[in-house]
Coordinates of C-alpha atoms in Angstrom, one line a residue:
Chain A
M1 CA 8.1 20.7 18.6
L2 CA 11.0 18.7 17.4
K3 CA 9.6 15.7 19.2
Y4 CA 6.4 16.0 17.2
F5 CA 8.3 16.3 14.0
F6 CA 10.0 13.0 14.7
I7 CA 6.7 11.4 15.6
G8 CA 5.1 12.5 12.4
T9 CA 8.0 11.6 10.2
G10 CA 8.4 8.2 11.8
L11 CA 4.7 7.3 11.4
L12 CA 4.6 8.6 7.9
S13 CA 7.5 6.3 7.1
I14 CA 5.6 3.3 8.5
L15 CA 2.6 4.0 6.3
C16 CA 4.5 4.9 3.2
S17 CA 7.2 2.3 3.3
S18 CA 6.9 -0.3 0.6
L19 CA 10.0 -1.5 -1.1
P20 CA 11.1 -2.9 -3.3
V21 CA 8.7 -1.6 -6.0
S22 CA 7.7 -5.2 -6.4
A23 CA 5.8 -5.1 -3.1
H24 CA 3.6 -8.2 -3.3
H25 CA 5.4 -10.3 -0.7
S26 CA 8.1 -10.3 1.9
H27 CA 11.6 -10.7 0.6
A28 CA 12.7 -12.8 3.5
M29 CA 13.3 -15.8 1.3
F30 CA 16.1 -14.0 -0.7
D31 CA 19.6 -13.3 0.5
T32 CA 19.7 -9.7 -0.4
A33 CA 23.3 -9.3 0.6
K34 CA 24.5 -11.9 -1.9
R35 CA 24.7 -12.0 -5.6
I36 CA 24.9 -15.0 -7.9
S37 CA 25.3 -15.2 -11.7
I38 CA 23.7 -17.9 -13.9
S39 CA 24.5 -18.1 -17.6
G40 CA 22.2 -20.0 -19.9
T41 CA 19.2 -19.7 -22.3
V42 CA 15.8 -18.2 -21.7
V43 CA 13.1 -20.9 -21.3
D44 CA 10.2 -18.5 -20.6
F45 CA 9.7 -14.9 -19.7
E46 CA 6.4 -14.8 -17.8
Y47 CA 5.3 -11.2 -18.0
T48 CA 2.7 -11.5 -15.3
N49 CA 1.2 -10.1 -12.1
P50 CA 1.9 -9.9 -9.2
H51 CA 5.5 -10.7 -10.4
S52 CA 7.1 -11.6 -13.6
W53 CA 9.3 -14.6 -13.8
L54 CA 12.3 -15.6 -15.9
K55 CA 12.9 -19.3 -16.4
V56 CA 16.5 -20.1 -17.5
N57 CA 18.2 -23.3 -18.5
N58 CA 21.6 -23.2 -16.8
A59 CA 24.4 -23.8 -19.4
A60 CA 26.7 -25.3 -16.8
D61 CA 24.5 -28.3 -15.9
G62 CA 21.2 -28.1 -17.7
S63 CA 19.3 -27.3 -14.5
L64 CA 16.2 -25.1 -14.6
W65 CA 16.4 -21.8 -12.6
S66 CA 13.5 -19.5 -11.8
F67 CA 14.0 -15.8 -11.2
E68 CA 11.4 -13.5 -9.9
T69 CA 11.2 -9.8 -11.0
N70 CA 8.9 -6.8 -11.2
S71 CA 5.3 -6.7 -12.4
P72 CA 4.7 -5.7 -16.1
S73 CA 3.9 -2.1 -15.4
Q74 CA 7.0 -1.8 -13.2
L75 CA 9.1 -3.3 -15.9
L76 CA 7.6 -1.0 -18.6
R77 CA 8.5 2.0 -16.5
K78 CA 12.1 0.7 -16.7
G79 CA 11.7 0.3 -20.5
I80 CA 11.7 -3.6 -20.3
K81 CA 9.0 -5.0 -22.6
R82 CA 7.7 -8.6 -22.9
T83 CA 9.8 -9.0 -26.0
A84 CA 13.0 -8.2 -24.3
L85 CA 13.9 -11.8 -23.4
P86 CA 12.6 -14.2 -25.9
A87 CA 12.9 -18.0 -25.4
G88 CA 16.3 -19.3 -26.6
M89 CA 18.2 -16.0 -26.0
K90 CA 21.5 -16.5 -24.3
I91 CA 21.8 -14.4 -21.1
T92 CA 23.6 -14.1 -17.8
V93 CA 21.3 -13.3 -14.8
T94 CA 22.7 -11.6 -11.7
A95 CA 20.3 -12.3 -8.8
M96 CA 19.8 -12.3 -5.1
P97 CA 19.7 -16.1 -4.4
L98 CA 17.1 -18.0 -2.4
K99 CA 18.4 -18.4 1.1
D100 CA 17.6 -22.1 1.1
G101 CA 19.8 -22.9 -1.9
R102 CA 17.2 -23.9 -4.4
N103 CA 17.5 -22.9 -8.0
G104 CA 16.0 -19.4 -7.8
G105 CA 16.3 -15.8 -6.8
Q106 CA 15.3 -12.3 -7.5
I107 CA 16.7 -10.6 -10.6
V108 CA 19.2 -7.7 -10.1
S109 CA 20.1 -7.5 -13.8
V110 CA 20.2 -9.5 -17.0
K111 CA 23.1 -9.2 -19.4
K112 CA 22.5 -10.2 -23.0
E113 CA 24.9 -11.8 -25.5
D114 CA 25.3 -8.4 -27.3
G115 CA 26.7 -6.9 -24.1
S116 CA 23.6 -4.8 -23.2
T117 CA 22.2 -5.0 -19.7
L118 CA 18.7 -4.8 -18.3
A119 CA 19.1 -3.2 -14.8
I120 CA 16.2 -4.0 -12.5
E121 CA 17.2 -3.8 -8.9
P122 CA 20.2 -2.0 -7.2
E123 CA 23.5 -3.8 -7.7
A124 CA 24.2 -3.4 -4.0
P125 CA 21.6 -3.8 -1.2
A126 CA 20.5 -0.5 0.3
A127 CA 21.9 0.3 3.8
G128 CA 19.4 -0.7 6.4
Y129 CA 17.2 -2.4 3.9
A130 CA 14.5 -4.3 5.7
Q131 CA 13.0 -7.3 4.0
Chain B
M1 CA -29.1 32.1 37.3
K2 CA -25.5 32.7 36.6
I3 CA -24.1 31.5 33.3
K4 CA -20.5 30.5 33.3
I5 CA -18.7 31.4 30.1
S6 CA -15.8 29.2 29.1
K7 CA -12.3 30.7 29.0
H8 CA -11.7 28.8 25.9
P9 CA -14.1 30.1 23.2
K10 CA -12.8 27.6 20.6
A11 CA -13.6 24.7 22.9
L12 CA -17.0 26.1 23.6
L13 CA -17.7 26.5 19.9
I14 CA -16.7 22.9 19.1
A15 CA -18.9 21.7 22.1
C16 CA -21.8 23.7 20.7
L17 CA -21.3 22.4 17.2
V18 CA -21.1 18.8 18.4
S19 CA -24.2 19.3 20.5
L20 CA -26.1 20.9 17.6
L21 CA -25.1 18.1 15.3
T22 CA -26.1 15.5 17.9
I23 CA -29.5 17.2 18.5
G24 CA -30.1 17.8 14.8
N25 CA -29.3 14.2 13.8
P26 CA -30.0 11.9 16.7
S27 CA -30.0 8.8 14.6
V28 CA -26.4 9.4 13.8
S29 CA -25.3 10.0 17.4
Q30 CA -27.1 6.9 18.6
T31 CA -25.9 4.5 16.0
L32 CA -22.4 5.4 14.9
D33 CA -19.4 4.4 16.9
F34 CA -16.9 6.6 15.1
S35 CA -18.3 9.9 16.5
E36 CA -15.0 11.8 16.8
S37 CA -14.1 11.6 13.2
W38 CA -17.6 11.7 12.0
Y39 CA -18.3 15.0 13.8
A40 CA -15.0 16.5 12.6
Y41 CA -16.0 15.5 9.1
Q42 CA -19.5 17.0 9.5
A43 CA -18.0 20.2 10.8
M44 CA -15.8 20.4 7.7
K45 CA -18.8 19.8 5.5
T46 CA -20.8 22.5 7.4
K47 CA -18.0 25.0 7.1
A48 CA -17.4 24.3 3.4
N49 CA -21.2 24.8 2.7
S50 CA -20.4 23.7 -0.9
K51 CA -22.7 23.5 -3.8
P52 CA -23.2 20.2 -5.5
M53 CA -20.3 19.5 -7.8
T54 CA -20.8 20.0 -11.5
W55 CA -19.0 18.6 -14.5
D56 CA -17.5 22.0 -15.4
R57 CA -16.0 22.5 -11.9
L58 CA -14.4 19.1 -11.5
P59 CA -10.6 19.3 -11.2
D60 CA -8.4 17.4 -13.6
W61 CA -6.8 14.4 -11.8
S62 CA -6.3 12.4 -15.0
G63 CA -3.2 10.3 -15.6
V64 CA -1.5 7.5 -13.8
W65 CA -0.1 8.0 -10.3
T66 CA 2.1 6.2 -7.9
G67 CA 3.0 6.5 -4.3
S68 CA 6.2 8.2 -3.3
P69 CA 9.2 6.0 -4.0
D70 CA 11.3 7.9 -1.4
Y71 CA 10.2 5.9 1.6
L72 CA 12.1 2.7 2.5
P73 CA 11.1 0.2 5.1
Y74 CA 13.4 1.3 7.9
Y75 CA 11.4 0.3 10.9
R76 CA 13.1 -2.1 13.3
L77 CA 13.9 -3.1 16.8
D78 CA 16.5 -1.3 18.9
K79 CA 18.9 -3.2 21.1
D80 CA 16.5 -2.7 24.1
G81 CA 13.6 -4.2 22.1
S82 CA 11.8 -0.9 21.5
L83 CA 10.7 0.2 18.1
I84 CA 13.0 2.4 16.2
V85 CA 13.0 4.3 12.8
R86 CA 15.2 6.5 10.8
V87 CA 14.1 10.1 10.6
S88 CA 14.5 10.3 6.9
P89 CA 14.8 7.7 4.2
K90 CA 17.9 9.5 3.0
N91 CA 19.4 9.6 6.5
T92 CA 20.9 6.2 7.3
T93 CA 21.5 7.1 10.9
E94 CA 18.9 5.7 13.2
T95 CA 18.2 8.7 15.4
S96 CA 14.6 8.5 16.4
K97 CA 13.0 6.1 18.8
I98 CA 9.5 5.7 17.5
A99 CA 6.9 7.5 19.5
A100 CA 4.0 6.0 17.6
P101 CA 0.6 6.7 19.1
L102 CA 0.2 3.0 19.2
T103 CA -1.6 1.5 22.2
A104 CA 0.5 -0.8 24.3
E105 CA -1.3 -3.8 22.8
Y106 CA -0.4 -2.8 19.3
Q107 CA 3.1 -1.8 20.1
A108 CA 3.5 -5.3 21.5
K109 CA 2.1 -6.7 18.3
A110 CA 4.5 -4.7 16.2
I111 CA 7.5 -5.8 18.3
K112 CA 6.4 -9.4 18.0
V113 CA 6.4 -9.1 14.2
L114 CA 9.9 -7.7 14.2
Q115 CA 11.2 -10.3 16.7
D116 CA 9.8 -13.1 14.4
R117 CA 11.4 -11.4 11.4
S118 CA 14.8 -11.3 13.2
K119 CA 14.4 -15.1 13.6
G120 CA 13.7 -15.5 9.9
I121 CA 9.9 -15.8 10.2
D122 CA 8.2 -13.3 8.0
W123 CA 4.7 -13.3 6.4
D124 CA 2.5 -10.6 4.9
Y125 CA -1.1 -11.5 4.2
V126 CA -0.9 -9.7 0.9
S127 CA 1.5 -12.5 -0.3
N128 CA -1.5 -14.8 -0.2
C129 CA -3.4 -12.5 -2.6
I130 CA -5.5 -11.0 0.2
P131 CA -6.2 -7.3 -0.9
A132 CA -4.1 -4.6 0.8
G133 CA -7.3 -2.9 1.8
F134 CA -7.6 0.7 3.0
P135 CA -5.8 2.5 4.7
R136 CA -2.9 0.4 3.4
W137 CA -4.2 1.2 -0.1
V138 CA -2.3 4.5 0.0
A139 CA 1.0 2.8 0.7
S140 CA 0.7 0.2 -2.0
G141 CA 3.7 0.5 -4.3
Y142 CA 1.5 0.0 -7.4
L143 CA -0.1 2.5 -9.7
K144 CA -3.2 4.6 -9.0
E145 CA -5.9 6.3 -11.0
F146 CA -8.7 8.7 -10.1
A147 CA -12.0 8.9 -11.9
L148 CA -14.1 11.9 -11.0
T149 CA -17.7 12.5 -11.7
P150 CA -20.0 15.0 -9.8
N151 CA -21.8 12.4 -7.8
M152 CA -19.1 9.8 -7.4
V153 CA -15.3 9.3 -7.4
W154 CA -13.5 6.1 -8.1
M155 CA -10.0 5.7 -6.7
L156 CA -8.3 2.8 -8.4
N157 CA -5.3 0.8 -7.3
E158 CA -3.5 -1.3 -9.9
E159 CA -2.7 -3.9 -7.2
Q160 CA -5.4 -6.4 -7.2
S161 CA -7.6 -3.9 -9.1
E162 CA -8.7 -2.6 -5.7
V163 CA -11.4 0.2 -6.0
R164 CA -12.4 2.8 -3.4
R165 CA -15.8 4.1 -4.2
V166 CA -16.5 7.6 -2.8
Y167 CA -20.1 8.7 -2.9
T168 CA -20.3 12.5 -3.2
D169 CA -24.0 12.7 -3.9
G170 CA -24.9 13.6 -0.3
R171 CA -25.8 10.1 0.9
E172 CA -24.9 8.9 4.4
H173 CA -22.8 5.9 5.3
T174 CA -24.4 2.5 4.9
P175 CA -27.0 2.0 7.7
R176 CA -25.4 0.4 10.7
D177 CA -27.6 -2.7 10.5
E178 CA -26.5 -3.3 6.9
A179 CA -22.8 -2.5 7.4
Y180 CA -20.1 -5.1 7.6
P181 CA -16.3 -5.0 7.4
L182 CA -14.9 -4.3 3.9
F183 CA -11.4 -4.3 2.5
E184 CA -11.8 -0.7 1.2
G185 CA -14.3 0.4 3.8
D186 CA -17.5 2.5 3.2
T187 CA -16.7 6.0 2.0
V188 CA -18.7 9.2 1.5
G189 CA -17.4 12.6 0.6
F190 CA -18.0 16.1 -0.6
W191 CA -16.1 18.8 -2.5
D192 CA -14.6 21.8 -0.7
G193 CA -13.6 23.8 -3.7
D194 CA -11.1 21.6 -5.6
T195 CA -10.4 19.5 -2.4
L196 CA -12.2 16.2 -2.1
V197 CA -13.0 15.5 1.6
V198 CA -13.8 11.9 2.4
H199 CA -14.8 9.9 5.4
T200 CA -14.2 6.1 5.6
V201 CA -15.5 3.5 8.0
D202 CA -16.3 -0.2 8.1
N203 CA -12.8 -1.4 7.3
K204 CA -11.4 -4.8 7.9
A205 CA -8.4 -5.0 10.3
G206 CA -5.0 -5.0 8.5
T207 CA -1.5 -3.7 8.6
W208 CA -0.2 -0.4 7.5
D209 CA 2.4 -1.9 5.2
R210 CA 5.1 -4.6 5.0
S211 CA 6.4 -3.5 8.4
G212 CA 3.6 -5.5 9.9
T213 CA 2.3 -2.8 12.2
A214 CA -1.5 -3.4 12.6
Y215 CA -4.7 -1.4 12.7
S216 CA -8.0 -2.7 13.9
D217 CA -11.4 -2.9 12.3
Q218 CA -12.3 0.2 14.3
V219 CA -10.1 2.3 12.0
N220 CA -11.8 5.3 10.4
T221 CA -10.4 8.2 8.5
I222 CA -10.9 11.7 7.2
E223 CA -8.9 12.6 4.1
R224 CA -8.5 15.9 2.3
I225 CA -7.3 15.1 -1.2
K226 CA -6.2 17.8 -3.7
R227 CA -4.0 18.1 -6.7
I228 CA -1.3 20.5 -5.5
S229 CA 0.8 20.6 -8.7
D230 CA 1.0 19.2 -12.2
T231 CA 2.7 16.1 -10.8
V232 CA 1.4 15.7 -7.2
I233 CA -1.9 14.8 -5.6
E234 CA -1.7 15.3 -1.9
D235 CA -3.8 13.3 0.6
Q236 CA -3.9 14.8 4.1
M237 CA -5.1 12.0 6.3
T238 CA -6.3 11.9 9.9
I239 CA -6.6 8.3 11.1
Y240 CA -8.7 7.3 14.1
D241 CA -8.6 3.9 15.7
K242 CA -9.6 3.6 19.3
L243 CA -8.0 0.1 19.6
S244 CA -4.6 0.7 18.0
L245 CA -3.9 4.4 18.4
T246 CA -3.8 6.5 21.5
K247 CA -4.7 9.6 19.6
P248 CA -5.7 10.6 16.0
W249 CA -2.7 10.3 13.6
N250 CA -2.2 13.0 11.0
L251 CA 0.0 12.4 8.0
T252 CA 0.3 13.5 4.4
V253 CA 0.8 11.2 1.5
H254 CA 1.8 12.2 -2.0
F255 CA 0.7 10.4 -5.2
K256 CA 3.1 11.3 -8.0
R257 CA 2.1 11.4 -11.7
V258 CA 3.9 8.9 -13.9
T259 CA 5.5 10.9 -16.7
E260 CA 7.5 8.1 -18.3
P261 CA 6.4 6.3 -20.3
T262 CA 3.7 8.8 -21.2
D263 CA 1.2 6.3 -22.3
L264 CA 1.4 3.9 -19.4
R265 CA -1.9 2.1 -18.8
I266 CA -3.3 0.4 -15.7
R267 CA -4.4 -3.1 -16.6
M268 CA -6.6 -5.6 -14.8
F269 CA -4.5 -7.2 -12.1
S270 CA -5.1 -10.8 -11.0
C271 CA -2.9 -11.6 -8.1
N272 CA -3.4 -15.3 -8.7
E273 CA -2.1 -15.1 -12.3
N274 CA 1.3 -16.1 -11.2
N275 CA 1.6 -16.4 -7.5
N276 CA 3.5 -19.3 -6.1
V277 CA 4.2 -17.8 -2.7
V278 CA 3.1 -19.9 0.3
Q279 CA 3.5 -19.7 4.0
D280 CA 5.6 -22.7 5.2
A281 CA 5.3 -24.7 8.3
T282 CA 7.4 -22.3 10.3
G283 CA 5.2 -19.4 9.3
N284 CA 7.8 -18.0 6.9
T285 CA 7.4 -16.9 3.2
R286 CA 8.4 -19.5 0.6
H287 CA 8.3 -19.8 -3.1
V288 CA 7.1 -23.0 -4.7
L289 CA 9.3 -23.6 -7.8
P290 CA 8.5 -25.5 -11.0
G291 CA 8.6 -29.2 -10.5
E292 CA 7.8 -28.9 -6.8
A293 CA 4.5 -30.1 -5.3
G294 CA 1.8 -27.4 -5.5
Y295 CA 3.5 -25.3 -8.2
K296 CA 0.9 -23.5 -10.3
D297 CA 2.0 -23.0 -13.9
P298 CA 0.8 -19.5 -15.1
N299 CA 0.6 -20.9 -18.7
L300 CA -1.9 -23.5 -17.6
I301 CA -3.8 -21.8 -14.8
A302 CA -6.8 -20.7 -17.0
Q303 CA -6.9 -23.8 -19.0
P304 CA -9.6 -26.5 -18.8
T305 CA -7.3 -29.0 -17.0
Q306 CA -7.4 -30.7 -13.7
N307 CA -3.6 -30.5 -13.3
Q308 CA -2.1 -27.0 -13.3
T309 CA 1.3 -28.2 -12.4
R310 CA 4.2 -29.2 -14.6

């Protein structure tokens, strides 16, 4: 009986597994075990499907960084509206970097100049997290 | 003449029922290649003997729903190369070797996907804006809506605005000589009280989810879908696939009502609105960033310009 419980639960997990919430593509390109911080100004907050993107001008060297995040409905469920990050706002992005070292990553959180933080993904990777 | 009575009355009853259905509807038995699920579905329909649905008896499935967020992808290879899963998403100990009813061919396919992933090669067709399709529809992490009318039900997925159309007006499946593989399949159904019973065939081959485990275009399903509480719609599925499964697979999926924000709406979803994911030369998933060749600027993508990059 226990054997069949395991079978059922295992299979259920296969069908139902879809994480992170932003489930449009594999996360193999991100180093989910690392975190980087980039401070700068918002160039554009693309509130779009299948993912939203935050473009940031890095204050350190003027380079453009592109950070992927959730879809609009997923952001709305976290209370993050399109107006949350207007162009020109000074912010610090914490992100999982692209493994290949290019200027991009997936947003973990965004800290604004007033000290408030938009939390989007878990600060630490989940144990056993599969990309 | 002696008549031998079966020692198993239930088996005899099922055999009789199948025979009667076959005799009573020879065109079905001669033309459909999903007989096991179809006869099980027909038996449910006969047993329910339900009257046609009416507006006043339709259940209330209004609202916006999502799949359970409790399930993590925790499907991987063991040291010996076999498939392994954790028993519970909240249990981080890998205690259960998977005993999936996958055929040997599909187990090998699943293992190959995970072996490639361990080498840093990972690709999911959904990344290329191909629809998730059904049955993967139920595992999609995006929002769901259910629109009920007496003769038809629409099951709507936010992701790529995928729609499952369920005909409950008594019609049969699309005639075999007109059928062809579809992302959402061809679905008919009936109401058994406040439970929607549906049968789906004619699906395209796909994968169950990001884990990469595949099903074939022979997949066909029976679902019993019911709102079991204020916040949960339950979908009891039985999945048949003679190519990928060694036996029918029973599982239950819960759609949970979104309660916050209360006025959340599902919008039209274009996957190409801002998708710069490509498969690189190694087969892995890669982002194209602004300034790189092939980058598609979402602010220019619907403009009358020949150059959508900047």
